[in-house]
Structure formats: C-alpha cells, structure tokens
GROMACS .gro file of N, CA and C in nm:
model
  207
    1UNK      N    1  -1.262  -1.399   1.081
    1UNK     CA    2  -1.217  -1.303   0.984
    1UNK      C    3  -1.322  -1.288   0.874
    2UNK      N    4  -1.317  -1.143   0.856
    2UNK     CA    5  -1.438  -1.143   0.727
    2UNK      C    6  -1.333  -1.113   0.622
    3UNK      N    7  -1.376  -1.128   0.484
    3UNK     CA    8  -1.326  -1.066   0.373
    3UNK      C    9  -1.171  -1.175   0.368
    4UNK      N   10  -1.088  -1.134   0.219
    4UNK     CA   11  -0.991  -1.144   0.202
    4UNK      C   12  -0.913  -1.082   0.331
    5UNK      N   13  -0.765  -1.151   0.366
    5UNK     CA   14  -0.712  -1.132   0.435
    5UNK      C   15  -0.544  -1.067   0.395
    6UNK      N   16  -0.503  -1.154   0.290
    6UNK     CA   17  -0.395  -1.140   0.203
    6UNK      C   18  -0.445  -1.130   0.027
    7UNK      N   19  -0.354  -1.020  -0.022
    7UNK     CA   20  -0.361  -0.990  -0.094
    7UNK      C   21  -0.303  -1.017  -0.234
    8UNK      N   22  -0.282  -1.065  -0.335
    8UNK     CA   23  -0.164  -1.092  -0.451
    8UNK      C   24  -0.091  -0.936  -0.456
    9UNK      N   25  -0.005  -0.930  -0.521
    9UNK     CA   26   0.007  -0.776  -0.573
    9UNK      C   27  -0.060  -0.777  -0.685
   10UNK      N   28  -0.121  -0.849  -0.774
   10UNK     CA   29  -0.206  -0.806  -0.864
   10UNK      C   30  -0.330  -0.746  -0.837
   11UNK      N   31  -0.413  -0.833  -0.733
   11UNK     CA   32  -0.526  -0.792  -0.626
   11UNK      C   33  -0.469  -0.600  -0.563
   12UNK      N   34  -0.353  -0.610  -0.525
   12UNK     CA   35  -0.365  -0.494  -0.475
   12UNK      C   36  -0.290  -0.380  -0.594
   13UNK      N   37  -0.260  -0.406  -0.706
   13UNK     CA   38  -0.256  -0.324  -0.788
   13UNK      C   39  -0.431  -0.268  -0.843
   14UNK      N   40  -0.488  -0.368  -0.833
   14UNK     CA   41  -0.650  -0.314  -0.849
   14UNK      C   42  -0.659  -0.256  -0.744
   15UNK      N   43  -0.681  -0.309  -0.629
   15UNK     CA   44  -0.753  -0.200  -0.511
   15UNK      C   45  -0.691  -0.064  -0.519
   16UNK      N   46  -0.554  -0.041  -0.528
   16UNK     CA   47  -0.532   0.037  -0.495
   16UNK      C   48  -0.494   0.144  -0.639
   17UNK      N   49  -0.534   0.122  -0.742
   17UNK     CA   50  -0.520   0.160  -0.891
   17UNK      C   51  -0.395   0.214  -0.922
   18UNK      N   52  -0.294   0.119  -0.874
   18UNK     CA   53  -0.159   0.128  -0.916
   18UNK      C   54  -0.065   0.011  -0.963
   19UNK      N   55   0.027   0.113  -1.025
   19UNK     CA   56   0.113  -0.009  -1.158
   19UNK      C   57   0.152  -0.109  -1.025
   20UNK      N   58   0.200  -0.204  -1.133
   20UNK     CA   59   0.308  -0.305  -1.027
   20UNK      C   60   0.429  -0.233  -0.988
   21UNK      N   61   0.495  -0.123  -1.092
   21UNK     CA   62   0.578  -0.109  -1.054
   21UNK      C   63   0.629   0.013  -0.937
   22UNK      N   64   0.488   0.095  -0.920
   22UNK     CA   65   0.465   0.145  -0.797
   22UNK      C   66   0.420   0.103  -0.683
   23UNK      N   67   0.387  -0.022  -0.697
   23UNK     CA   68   0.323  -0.123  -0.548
   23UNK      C   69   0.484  -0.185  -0.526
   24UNK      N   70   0.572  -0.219  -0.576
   24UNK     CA   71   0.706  -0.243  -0.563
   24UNK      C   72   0.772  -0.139  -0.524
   25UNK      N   73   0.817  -0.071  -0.574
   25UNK     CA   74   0.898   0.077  -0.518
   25UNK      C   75   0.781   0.143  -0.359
   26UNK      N   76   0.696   0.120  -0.370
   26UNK     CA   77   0.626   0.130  -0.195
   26UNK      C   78   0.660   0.066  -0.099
   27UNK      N   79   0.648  -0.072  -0.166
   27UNK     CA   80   0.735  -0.184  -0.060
   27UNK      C   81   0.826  -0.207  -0.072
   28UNK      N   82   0.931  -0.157  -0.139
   28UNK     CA   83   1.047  -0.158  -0.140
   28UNK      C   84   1.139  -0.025  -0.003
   29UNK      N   85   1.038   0.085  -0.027
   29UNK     CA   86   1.065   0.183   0.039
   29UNK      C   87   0.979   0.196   0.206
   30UNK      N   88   0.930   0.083   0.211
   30UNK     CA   89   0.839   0.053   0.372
   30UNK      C   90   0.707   0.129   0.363
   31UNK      N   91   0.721   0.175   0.289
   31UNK     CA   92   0.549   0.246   0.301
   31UNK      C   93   0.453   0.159   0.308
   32UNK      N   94   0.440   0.067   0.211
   32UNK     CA   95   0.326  -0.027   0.210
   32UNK      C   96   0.428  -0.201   0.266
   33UNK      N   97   0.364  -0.263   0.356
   33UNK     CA   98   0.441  -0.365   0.445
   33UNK      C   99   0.307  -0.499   0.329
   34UNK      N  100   0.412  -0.602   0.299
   34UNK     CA  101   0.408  -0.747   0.282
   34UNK      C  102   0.426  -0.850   0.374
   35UNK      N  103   0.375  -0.962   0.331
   35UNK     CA  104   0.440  -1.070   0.447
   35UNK      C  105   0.497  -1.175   0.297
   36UNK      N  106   0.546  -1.306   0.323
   36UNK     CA  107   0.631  -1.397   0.244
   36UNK      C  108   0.548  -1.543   0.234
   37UNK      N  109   0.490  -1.592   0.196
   37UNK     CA  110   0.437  -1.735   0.227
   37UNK      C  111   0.529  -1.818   0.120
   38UNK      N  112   0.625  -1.904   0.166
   38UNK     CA  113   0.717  -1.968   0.085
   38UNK      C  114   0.765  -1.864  -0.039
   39UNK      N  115   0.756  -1.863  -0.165
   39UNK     CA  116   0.792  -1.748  -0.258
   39UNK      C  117   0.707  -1.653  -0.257
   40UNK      N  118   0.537  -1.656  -0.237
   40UNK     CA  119   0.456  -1.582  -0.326
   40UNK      C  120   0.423  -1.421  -0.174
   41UNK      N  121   0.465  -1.324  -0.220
   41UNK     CA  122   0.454  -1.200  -0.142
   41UNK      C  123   0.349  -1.173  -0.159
   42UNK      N  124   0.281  -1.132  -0.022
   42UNK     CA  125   0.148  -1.159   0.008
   42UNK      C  126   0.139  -0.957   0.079
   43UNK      N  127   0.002  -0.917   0.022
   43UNK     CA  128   0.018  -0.742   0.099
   43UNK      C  129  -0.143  -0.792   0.194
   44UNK      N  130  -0.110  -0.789   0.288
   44UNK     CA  131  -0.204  -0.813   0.393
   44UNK      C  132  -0.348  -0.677   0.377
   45UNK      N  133  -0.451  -0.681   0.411
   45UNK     CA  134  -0.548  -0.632   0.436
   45UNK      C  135  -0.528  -0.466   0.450
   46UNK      N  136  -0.498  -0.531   0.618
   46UNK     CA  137  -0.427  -0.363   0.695
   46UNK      C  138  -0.338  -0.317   0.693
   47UNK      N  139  -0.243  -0.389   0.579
   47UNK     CA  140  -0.113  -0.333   0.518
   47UNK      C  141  -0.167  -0.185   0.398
   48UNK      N  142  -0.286  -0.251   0.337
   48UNK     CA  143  -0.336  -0.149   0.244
   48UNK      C  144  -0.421  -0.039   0.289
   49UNK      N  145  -0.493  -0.069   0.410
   49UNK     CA  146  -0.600   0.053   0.512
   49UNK      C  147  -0.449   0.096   0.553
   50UNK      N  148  -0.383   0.056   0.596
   50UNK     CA  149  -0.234   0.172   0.677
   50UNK      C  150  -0.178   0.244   0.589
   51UNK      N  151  -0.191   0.203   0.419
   51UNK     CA  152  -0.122   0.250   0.317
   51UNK      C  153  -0.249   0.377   0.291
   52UNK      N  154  -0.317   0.345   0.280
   52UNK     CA  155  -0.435   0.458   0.259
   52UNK      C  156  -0.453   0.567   0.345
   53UNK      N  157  -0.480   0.512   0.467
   53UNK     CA  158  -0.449   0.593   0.620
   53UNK      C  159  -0.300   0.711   0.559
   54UNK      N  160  -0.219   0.637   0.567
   54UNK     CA  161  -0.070   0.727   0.504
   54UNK      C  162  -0.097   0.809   0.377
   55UNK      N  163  -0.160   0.814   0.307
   55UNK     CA  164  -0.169   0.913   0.185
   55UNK      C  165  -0.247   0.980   0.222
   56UNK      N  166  -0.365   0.960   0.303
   56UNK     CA  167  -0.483   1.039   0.349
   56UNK      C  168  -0.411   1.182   0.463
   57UNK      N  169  -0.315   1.149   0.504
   57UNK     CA  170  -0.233   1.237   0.640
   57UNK      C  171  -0.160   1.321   0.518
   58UNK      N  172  -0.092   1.227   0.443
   58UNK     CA  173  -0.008   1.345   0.343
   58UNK      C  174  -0.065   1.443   0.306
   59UNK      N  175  -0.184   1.415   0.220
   59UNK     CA  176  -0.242   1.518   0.150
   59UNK      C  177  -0.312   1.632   0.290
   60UNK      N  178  -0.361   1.548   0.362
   60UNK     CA  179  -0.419   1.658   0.485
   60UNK      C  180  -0.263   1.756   0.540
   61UNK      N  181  -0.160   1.732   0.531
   61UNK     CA  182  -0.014   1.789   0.620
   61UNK      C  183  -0.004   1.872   0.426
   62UNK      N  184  -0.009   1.829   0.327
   62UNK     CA  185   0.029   1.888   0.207
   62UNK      C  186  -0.083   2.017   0.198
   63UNK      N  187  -0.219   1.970   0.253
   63UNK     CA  188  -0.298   2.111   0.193
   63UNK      C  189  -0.288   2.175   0.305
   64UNK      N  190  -0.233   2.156   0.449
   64UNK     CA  191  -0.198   2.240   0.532
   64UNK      C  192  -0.091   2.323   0.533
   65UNK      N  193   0.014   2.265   0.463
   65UNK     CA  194   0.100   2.362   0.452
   65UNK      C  195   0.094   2.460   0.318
   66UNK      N  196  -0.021   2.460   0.235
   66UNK     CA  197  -0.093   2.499   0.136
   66UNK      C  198  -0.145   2.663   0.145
   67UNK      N  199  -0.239   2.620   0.298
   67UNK     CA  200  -0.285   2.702   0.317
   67UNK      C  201  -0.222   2.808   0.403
   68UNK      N  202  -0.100   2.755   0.522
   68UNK     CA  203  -0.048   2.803   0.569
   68UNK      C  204   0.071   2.945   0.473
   69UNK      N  205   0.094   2.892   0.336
   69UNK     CA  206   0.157   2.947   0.250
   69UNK      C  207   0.119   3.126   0.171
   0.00000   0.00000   0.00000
C-alpha cells in the first residue's frame, strides 16, 4: 500500500474542504462510506476517490441537463 489508507474525519474534512458537519450528513446519508476501528470512524482512501468520482458525475448529469434545457 502506498499513501495513507484511512482517514480521521478531520484529515478528510481537509482533503475534501468540508465542515465536519457536512462530512457527517454524507455519511450519514451513504454517499461517502466509513469503516469503525473500536470507537474511532475511520473514511477509507477510496471511500473519498468514490466520493469525488460521485460529485464529478453530478455536475457532468447537472450541466447536461443544463444544456439540454
């Protein structure tokens, strides 16, 4: 494995330049997937490339139906 693997949610409130309380309401709502290590919730790697991947399709399906308009 290269790189970090698991993430804090503080770590991924930086990567991903969002509050805590929108990295919660994501994973609360399945968009962005965690794993559990005893208490501390952990956002895996390719939990955050799948979360990115997913906003990247929105906006491509959002300016398509943009243009389709």
């Amino acid at each position: 494995m290269t790189g970090k693997e698991l993430h804090r949610v503080t770590d991924a409130m930086v990567i991903l330049s969002l509050s805590r309380s929108v990295i919660y309401e994501q994973l609360r709502c399945g968009r962005l997937r965690s794993v559990h290590v005893g208490r501390t919730r952990l956002i895996p790697a390719s939990a955050i490339t799948d979360y990115v991947a997913l906003l990247e399709r929105e906006a491509a399906d959002s300016d398509d139906h943009q243009v389709a308009s």
